[in-house]
XYZ file of C-alpha atoms in Angstrom:
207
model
C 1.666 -11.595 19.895
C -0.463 -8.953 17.340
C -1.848 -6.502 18.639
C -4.998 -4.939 17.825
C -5.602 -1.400 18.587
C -8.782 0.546 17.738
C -8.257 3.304 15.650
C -10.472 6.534 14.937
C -10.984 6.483 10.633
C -11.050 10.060 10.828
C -9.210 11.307 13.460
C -6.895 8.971 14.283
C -5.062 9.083 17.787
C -1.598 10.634 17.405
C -0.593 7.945 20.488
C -1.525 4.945 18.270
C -0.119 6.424 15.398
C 3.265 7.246 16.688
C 3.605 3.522 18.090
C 2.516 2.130 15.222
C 5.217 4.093 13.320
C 7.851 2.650 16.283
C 6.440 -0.416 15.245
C 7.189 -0.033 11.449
C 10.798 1.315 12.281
C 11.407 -1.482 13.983
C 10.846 -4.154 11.022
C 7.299 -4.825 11.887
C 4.443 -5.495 9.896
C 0.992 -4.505 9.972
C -2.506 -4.105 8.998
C -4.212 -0.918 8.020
C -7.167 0.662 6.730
C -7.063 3.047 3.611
C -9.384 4.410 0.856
C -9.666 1.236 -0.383
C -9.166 -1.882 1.492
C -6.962 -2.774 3.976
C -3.079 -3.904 3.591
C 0.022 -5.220 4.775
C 2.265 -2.511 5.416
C 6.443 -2.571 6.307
C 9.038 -0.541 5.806
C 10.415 -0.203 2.178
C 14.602 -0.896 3.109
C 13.029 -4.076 5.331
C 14.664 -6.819 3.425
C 12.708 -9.401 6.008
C 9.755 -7.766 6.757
C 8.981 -7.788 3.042
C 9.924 -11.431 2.645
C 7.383 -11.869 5.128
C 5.021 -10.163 3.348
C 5.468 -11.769 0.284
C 5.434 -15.279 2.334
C 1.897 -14.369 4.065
C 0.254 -13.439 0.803
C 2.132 -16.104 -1.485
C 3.576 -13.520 -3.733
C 6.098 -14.365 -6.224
C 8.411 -11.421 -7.395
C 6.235 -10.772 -10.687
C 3.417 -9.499 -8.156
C 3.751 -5.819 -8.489
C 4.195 -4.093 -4.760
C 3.040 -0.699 -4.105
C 4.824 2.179 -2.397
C 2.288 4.399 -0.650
C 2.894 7.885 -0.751
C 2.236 10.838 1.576
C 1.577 12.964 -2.114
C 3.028 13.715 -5.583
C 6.535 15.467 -4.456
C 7.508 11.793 -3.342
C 6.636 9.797 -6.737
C 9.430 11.682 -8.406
C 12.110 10.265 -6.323
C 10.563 6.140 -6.803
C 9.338 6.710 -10.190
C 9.909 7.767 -13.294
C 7.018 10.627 -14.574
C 6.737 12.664 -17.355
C 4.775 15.798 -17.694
C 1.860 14.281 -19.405
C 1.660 11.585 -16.637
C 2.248 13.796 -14.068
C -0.804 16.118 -14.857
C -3.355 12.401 -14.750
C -1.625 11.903 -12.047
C -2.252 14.995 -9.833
C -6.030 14.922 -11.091
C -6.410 11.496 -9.404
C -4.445 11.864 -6.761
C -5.071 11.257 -3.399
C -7.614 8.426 -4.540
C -8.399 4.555 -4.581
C -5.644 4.198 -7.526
C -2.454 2.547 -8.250
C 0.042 3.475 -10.942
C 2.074 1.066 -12.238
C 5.603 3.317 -13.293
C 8.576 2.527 -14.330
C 11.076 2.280 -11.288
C 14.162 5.189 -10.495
C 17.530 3.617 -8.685
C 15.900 4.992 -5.076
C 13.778 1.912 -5.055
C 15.359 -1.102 -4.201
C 15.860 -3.879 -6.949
C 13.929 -6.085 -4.916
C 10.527 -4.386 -4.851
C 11.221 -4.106 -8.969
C 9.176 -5.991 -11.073
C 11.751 -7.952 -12.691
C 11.007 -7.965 -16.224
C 9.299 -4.346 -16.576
C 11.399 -2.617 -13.465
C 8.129 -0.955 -12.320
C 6.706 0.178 -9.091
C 3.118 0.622 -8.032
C 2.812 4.350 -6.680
C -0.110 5.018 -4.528
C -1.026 8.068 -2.464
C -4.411 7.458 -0.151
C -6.667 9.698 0.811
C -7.264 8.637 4.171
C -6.478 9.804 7.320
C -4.773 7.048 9.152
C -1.869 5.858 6.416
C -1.566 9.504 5.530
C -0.812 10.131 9.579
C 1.930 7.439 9.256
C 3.295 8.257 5.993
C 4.054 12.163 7.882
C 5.607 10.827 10.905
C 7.517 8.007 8.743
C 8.797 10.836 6.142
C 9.062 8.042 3.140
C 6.923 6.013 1.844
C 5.497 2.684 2.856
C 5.400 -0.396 0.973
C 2.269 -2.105 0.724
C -0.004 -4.873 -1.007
C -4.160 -5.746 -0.582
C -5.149 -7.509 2.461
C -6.110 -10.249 0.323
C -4.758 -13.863 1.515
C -4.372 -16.655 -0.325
C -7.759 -18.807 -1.740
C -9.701 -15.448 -0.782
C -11.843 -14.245 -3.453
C -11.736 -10.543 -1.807
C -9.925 -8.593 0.823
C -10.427 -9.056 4.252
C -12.823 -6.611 5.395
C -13.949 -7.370 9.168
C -11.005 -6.504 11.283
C -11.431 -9.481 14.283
C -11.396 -12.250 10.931
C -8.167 -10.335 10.511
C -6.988 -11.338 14.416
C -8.208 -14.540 14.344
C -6.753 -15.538 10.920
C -3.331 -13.407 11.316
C -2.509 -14.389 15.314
C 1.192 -14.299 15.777
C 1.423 -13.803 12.029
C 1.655 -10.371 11.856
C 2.519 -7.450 14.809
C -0.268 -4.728 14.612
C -3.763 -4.399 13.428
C -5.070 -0.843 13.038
C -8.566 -0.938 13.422
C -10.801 1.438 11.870
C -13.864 -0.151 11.487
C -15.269 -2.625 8.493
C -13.336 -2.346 5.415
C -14.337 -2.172 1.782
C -13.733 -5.312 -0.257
C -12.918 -3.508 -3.590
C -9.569 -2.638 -4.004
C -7.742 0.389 -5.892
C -8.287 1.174 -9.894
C -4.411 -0.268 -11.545
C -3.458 2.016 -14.253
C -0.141 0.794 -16.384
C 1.962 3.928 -17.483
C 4.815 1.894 -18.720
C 3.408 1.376 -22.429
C 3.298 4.129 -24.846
C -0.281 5.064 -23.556
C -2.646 4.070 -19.932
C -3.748 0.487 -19.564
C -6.669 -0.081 -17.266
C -5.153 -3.584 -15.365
C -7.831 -3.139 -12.719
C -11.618 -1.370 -12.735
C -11.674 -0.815 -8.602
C -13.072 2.428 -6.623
C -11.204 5.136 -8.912
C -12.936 6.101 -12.292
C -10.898 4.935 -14.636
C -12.791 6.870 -17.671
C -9.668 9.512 -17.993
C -7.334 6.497 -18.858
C -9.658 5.483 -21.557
C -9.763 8.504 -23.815
């Protein structure tokens, strides 16, 4: 059965989070809210929550996954970064974006991209993942709440129990969502590609 527990957006209860990181830890999957919309979430070594995930959005293994980050000191380990990338990085970061990087052995072949052996790196700035992502201590791997025939993510959390019942275990509630999703910036080309104009400014990647 999912459950659906209200969540504070800004201070979020440390009893809800702490079961919903059980939850996680125990090969669950679930909904929450971030700067952006809301996503899947499960457990980046869960070999069947992440079918699962793939399965509920209709994802092939093209579809670029993102691992969401409590801040910069984790990208290093999933993701290759050089200096110059680093520094756009930490002046967008935390923020409504999503860095497409090339991929470091820590990250499972699985979540690779298979041609291009990139990641999506993401670190929110909101309070409830970021809560998680502490008690977790690694990151989480997400995608968009955005199902299949959808035009945009969900945004109205009981559409999200009605139309995920027994689908998924946990819906963090925190309140109407936004339908626009992150900014996608491609670092693994010689220079940024904009894949995706969303909430972040992508004028920086431009220049």
């Amino acid at each position: 059965m999912t459950q659906h527990w209200r969540i504070h957006p800004d201070n979020p209860q440390p009893r809800l989070l702490r079961q919903a990181a059980e939850r996680l830890t125990a090969g669950d999957l679930i909904v929450m809210p971030t700067d952006a919309s809301y996503v899947l979430a499960c457990r980046i070594g869960d070999k069947s929550a992440l079918e699962r995930l793939r399965r509920l959005r209709e994802l092939n293994e093209s579809h670029h996954l993102t691992l969401m980050c409590r801040d910069l000191s984790e990208i290093g380990t999933y993701a290759k970064v050089d200096n110059s990338v680093f520094r756009l990085l930490k002046a967008h970061t935390p923020g409504p974006y999503t860095f497409i990087l090339p991929g470091t052995r820590e990250v499972p072949k699985r979540l690779l991209h298979p041609k291009k052996q990139s990641i999506g790196i993401r670190v929110p700035a909101h309070p409830v993942p970021l809560g998680l992502l502490a008690l977790l201590d690694e990151p989480l791997l997400t995608t968009t709440l955005l199902m299949p025939g959808d035009a945009l993510p969900m945004v109205d959390p009981d559409d999200m129990v009605e139309r995920l019942a027994r689908r998924i275990e946990v819906i963090l509630d925190a309140g109407h969502g936004d339908a626009a999703s992150t900014s996608v910036i491609d670092f693994t080309t010689d220079s940024p590609e904009v894949m995706r104009e969303g909430l972040g400014d992508v004028s920086a990647f431009r220049d």
